[in-house]
């Protein structure tokens, strides 16, 4: 399952795993949102409200596609956040892990807060 996430200055694709949250996200596509940034993380509201899954994690690898259930948002870390230690990507709270960005997740560094974000199936 692949998705494309695009903004005015770029795009990435991501491969999603077969999880309940990924299935819910795919069913809701296409979607449009407004980007927010937090350190080296992009996140945006999806309008979805899935439950926290049993394997949710707060510390993930850069490039992880995560779902922040407390904010109903897709969270896309590409480096350290303000609460990270070292080079890890520490999310605000435990998040459902949906998959990985294909290629270099640092492409997300061109996203600016307030950018329109579009997510669609590939």
PDB file of C-alpha atoms in Angstrom:
ATOM      1  CA  UNK A   1       0.000   0.000   0.000  1.00  0.00           C
ATOM      2  CA  UNK A   2       1.565   3.275  -1.128  1.00  0.00           C
ATOM      3  CA  UNK A   3       0.628   6.892  -0.581  1.00  0.00           C
ATOM      4  CA  UNK A   4       1.948  10.170  -2.001  1.00  0.00           C
ATOM      5  CA  UNK A   5       2.307  13.186   0.277  1.00  0.00           C
ATOM      6  CA  UNK A   6       2.792  16.464  -1.586  1.00  0.00           C
ATOM      7  CA  UNK A   7       3.246  20.137  -0.700  1.00  0.00           C
ATOM      8  CA  UNK A   8       4.089  23.220  -2.806  1.00  0.00           C
ATOM      9  CA  UNK A   9       7.853  22.549  -3.022  1.00  0.00           C
ATOM     10  CA  UNK A  10       8.000  18.757  -3.138  1.00  0.00           C
ATOM     11  CA  UNK A  11       6.584  15.322  -2.427  1.00  0.00           C
ATOM     12  CA  UNK A  12       7.431  11.920  -0.977  1.00  0.00           C
ATOM     13  CA  UNK A  13       5.895   8.499  -1.315  1.00  0.00           C
ATOM     14  CA  UNK A  14       5.490   6.087   1.555  1.00  0.00           C
ATOM     15  CA  UNK A  15       4.831   2.385   1.893  1.00  0.00           C
ATOM     16  CA  UNK A  16       2.254   1.529   4.548  1.00  0.00           C
ATOM     17  CA  UNK A  17       2.032  -1.682   6.534  1.00  0.00           C
ATOM     18  CA  UNK A  18      -1.210  -3.592   7.007  1.00  0.00           C
ATOM     19  CA  UNK A  19      -2.408  -2.045  10.275  1.00  0.00           C
ATOM     20  CA  UNK A  20      -5.872  -0.913  11.429  1.00  0.00           C
ATOM     21  CA  UNK A  21      -4.811   2.753  11.345  1.00  0.00           C
ATOM     22  CA  UNK A  22      -3.219   2.455   7.884  1.00  0.00           C
ATOM     23  CA  UNK A  23      -6.437   0.849   6.602  1.00  0.00           C
ATOM     24  CA  UNK A  24      -8.502   3.716   8.066  1.00  0.00           C
ATOM     25  CA  UNK A  25      -6.156   6.298   6.532  1.00  0.00           C
ATOM     26  CA  UNK A  26      -6.324   4.680   3.090  1.00  0.00           C
ATOM     27  CA  UNK A  27     -10.128   4.629   3.252  1.00  0.00           C
ATOM     28  CA  UNK A  28     -10.144   8.388   3.983  1.00  0.00           C
ATOM     29  CA  UNK A  29      -7.932   9.347   1.016  1.00  0.00           C
ATOM     30  CA  UNK A  30      -7.561  11.677  -0.732  1.00  0.00           C
ATOM     31  CA  UNK A  31      -7.215  14.306   1.974  1.00  0.00           C
ATOM     32  CA  UNK A  32      -6.007  17.865   2.238  1.00  0.00           C
ATOM     33  CA  UNK A  33      -4.620  19.512   5.356  1.00  0.00           C
ATOM     34  CA  UNK A  34      -2.397  22.294   6.624  1.00  0.00           C
ATOM     35  CA  UNK A  35       1.153  21.385   7.601  1.00  0.00           C
ATOM     36  CA  UNK A  36       2.656  22.064  11.014  1.00  0.00           C
ATOM     37  CA  UNK A  37       6.297  21.541  11.950  1.00  0.00           C
ATOM     38  CA  UNK A  38       7.874  20.596  15.272  1.00  0.00           C
ATOM     39  CA  UNK A  39      11.628  20.408  15.076  1.00  0.00           C
ATOM     40  CA  UNK A  40      12.347  17.996  12.234  1.00  0.00           C
ATOM     41  CA  UNK A  41       8.824  16.590  12.102  1.00  0.00           C
ATOM     42  CA  UNK A  42       5.906  17.459   9.856  1.00  0.00           C
ATOM     43  CA  UNK A  43       2.414  16.732  11.133  1.00  0.00           C
ATOM     44  CA  UNK A  44      -1.099  17.518   9.992  1.00  0.00           C
ATOM     45  CA  UNK A  45      -4.704  16.792  10.966  1.00  0.00           C
ATOM     46  CA  UNK A  46      -6.439  13.950   9.151  1.00  0.00           C
ATOM     47  CA  UNK A  47      -9.922  14.136  10.646  1.00  0.00           C
ATOM     48  CA  UNK A  48      -9.492  10.505  11.759  1.00  0.00           C
ATOM     49  CA  UNK A  49      -9.644   9.313  15.377  1.00  0.00           C
ATOM     50  CA  UNK A  50      -8.195   5.776  15.555  1.00  0.00           C
ATOM     51  CA  UNK A  51      -7.384   4.068  18.841  1.00  0.00           C
ATOM     52  CA  UNK A  52      -3.813   3.753  20.076  1.00  0.00           C
ATOM     53  CA  UNK A  53      -2.494   0.388  18.866  1.00  0.00           C
ATOM     54  CA  UNK A  54      -0.692  -2.037  21.203  1.00  0.00           C
ATOM     55  CA  UNK A  55       2.646  -1.605  19.403  1.00  0.00           C
ATOM     56  CA  UNK A  56       2.583   2.228  19.444  1.00  0.00           C
ATOM     57  CA  UNK A  57       5.999   3.865  19.939  1.00  0.00           C
ATOM     58  CA  UNK A  58       7.297   7.275  20.941  1.00  0.00           C
ATOM     59  CA  UNK A  59      10.884   6.897  19.689  1.00  0.00           C
ATOM     60  CA  UNK A  60      11.051   5.967  15.994  1.00  0.00           C
ATOM     61  CA  UNK A  61      13.523   6.037  13.134  1.00  0.00           C
ATOM     62  CA  UNK A  62      13.566   9.133  10.906  1.00  0.00           C
ATOM     63  CA  UNK A  63      11.299   8.418   7.943  1.00  0.00           C
ATOM     64  CA  UNK A  64       8.689   6.538   9.968  1.00  0.00           C
ATOM     65  CA  UNK A  65       5.074   7.250   9.029  1.00  0.00           C
ATOM     66  CA  UNK A  66       3.270   7.531  12.348  1.00  0.00           C
ATOM     67  CA  UNK A  67      -0.213   8.455  13.516  1.00  0.00           C
ATOM     68  CA  UNK A  68      -0.457  10.717  16.566  1.00  0.00           C
ATOM     69  CA  UNK A  69      -3.771   9.640  18.086  1.00  0.00           C
ATOM     70  CA  UNK A  70      -3.832  12.501  20.620  1.00  0.00           C
ATOM     71  CA  UNK A  71      -3.816  15.015  17.754  1.00  0.00           C
ATOM     72  CA  UNK A  72      -5.686  12.991  15.094  1.00  0.00           C
ATOM     73  CA  UNK A  73      -2.650  13.699  12.930  1.00  0.00           C
ATOM     74  CA  UNK A  74      -0.205  11.999  10.634  1.00  0.00           C
ATOM     75  CA  UNK A  75       3.312  12.558  12.035  1.00  0.00           C
ATOM     76  CA  UNK A  76       6.306  12.390   9.705  1.00  0.00           C
ATOM     77  CA  UNK A  77       9.619  12.729  11.559  1.00  0.00           C
ATOM     78  CA  UNK A  78      12.749  13.174   9.445  1.00  0.00           C
ATOM     79  CA  UNK A  79      15.164  13.997  12.282  1.00  0.00           C
ATOM     80  CA  UNK A  80      15.219  15.172  15.901  1.00  0.00           C
ATOM     81  CA  UNK A  81      12.247  16.879  17.550  1.00  0.00           C
ATOM     82  CA  UNK A  82      12.537  19.377  20.438  1.00  0.00           C
ATOM     83  CA  UNK A  83      12.352  16.490  22.972  1.00  0.00           C
ATOM     84  CA  UNK A  84      14.750  14.126  21.169  1.00  0.00           C
ATOM     85  CA  UNK A  85      18.004  12.939  22.680  1.00  0.00           C
ATOM     86  CA  UNK A  86      20.759  12.793  20.089  1.00  0.00           C
ATOM     87  CA  UNK A  87      19.688  12.003  16.533  1.00  0.00           C
ATOM     88  CA  UNK A  88      16.594   9.972  17.392  1.00  0.00           C
ATOM     89  CA  UNK A  89      13.102  11.047  16.407  1.00  0.00           C
ATOM     90  CA  UNK A  90      11.082  11.292  19.606  1.00  0.00           C
ATOM     91  CA  UNK A  91       7.416  11.989  19.016  1.00  0.00           C
ATOM     92  CA  UNK A  92       5.239  14.031  21.393  1.00  0.00           C
ATOM     93  CA  UNK A  93       3.646  10.843  22.758  1.00  0.00           C
ATOM     94  CA  UNK A  94       3.304   7.205  21.647  1.00  0.00           C
ATOM     95  CA  UNK A  95       2.054   6.948  18.061  1.00  0.00           C
ATOM     96  CA  UNK A  96       0.758   4.173  15.838  1.00  0.00           C
ATOM     97  CA  UNK A  97       3.441   3.147  13.336  1.00  0.00           C
ATOM     98  CA  UNK A  98       2.006   2.901   9.812  1.00  0.00           C
ATOM     99  CA  UNK A  99       5.037   2.457   7.578  1.00  0.00           C
ATOM    100  CA  UNK A 100       8.060   4.262   6.092  1.00  0.00           C
ATOM    101  CA  UNK A 101       8.863   7.085   3.716  1.00  0.00           C
ATOM    102  CA  UNK A 102      10.369   5.727   0.483  1.00  0.00           C
ATOM    103  CA  UNK A 103      13.800   7.216  -0.172  1.00  0.00           C
ATOM    104  CA  UNK A 104      15.296  10.110   1.780  1.00  0.00           C
ATOM    105  CA  UNK A 105      12.882  11.452   4.425  1.00  0.00           C
ATOM    106  CA  UNK A 106      14.914  14.713   4.581  1.00  0.00           C
ATOM    107  CA  UNK A 107      12.866  15.813   1.547  1.00  0.00           C
ATOM    108  CA  UNK A 108      10.307  16.788   4.219  1.00  0.00           C
ATOM    109  CA  UNK A 109      12.669  19.588   5.349  1.00  0.00           C
ATOM    110  CA  UNK A 110      11.176  21.804   2.615  1.00  0.00           C
ATOM    111  CA  UNK A 111       7.707  21.698   4.211  1.00  0.00           C
ATOM    112  CA  UNK A 112       6.836  24.958   5.992  1.00  0.00           C
ATOM    113  CA  UNK A 113       4.178  25.442   8.662  1.00  0.00           C
ATOM    114  CA  UNK A 114       1.038  26.567   6.902  1.00  0.00           C
ATOM    115  CA  UNK A 115       1.808  24.761   3.616  1.00  0.00           C
ATOM    116  CA  UNK A 116      -1.110  22.898   2.074  1.00  0.00           C
ATOM    117  CA  UNK A 117      -0.544  19.124   2.210  1.00  0.00           C
ATOM    118  CA  UNK A 118      -2.233  16.630  -0.099  1.00  0.00           C
ATOM    119  CA  UNK A 119      -2.266  12.887   0.553  1.00  0.00           C
ATOM    120  CA  UNK A 120      -3.490  10.367  -1.988  1.00  0.00           C
ATOM    121  CA  UNK A 121      -3.147   6.712  -2.893  1.00  0.00           C
ATOM    122  CA  UNK A 122      -0.496   5.791  -5.461  1.00  0.00           C
TER     123      UNK A 122
END
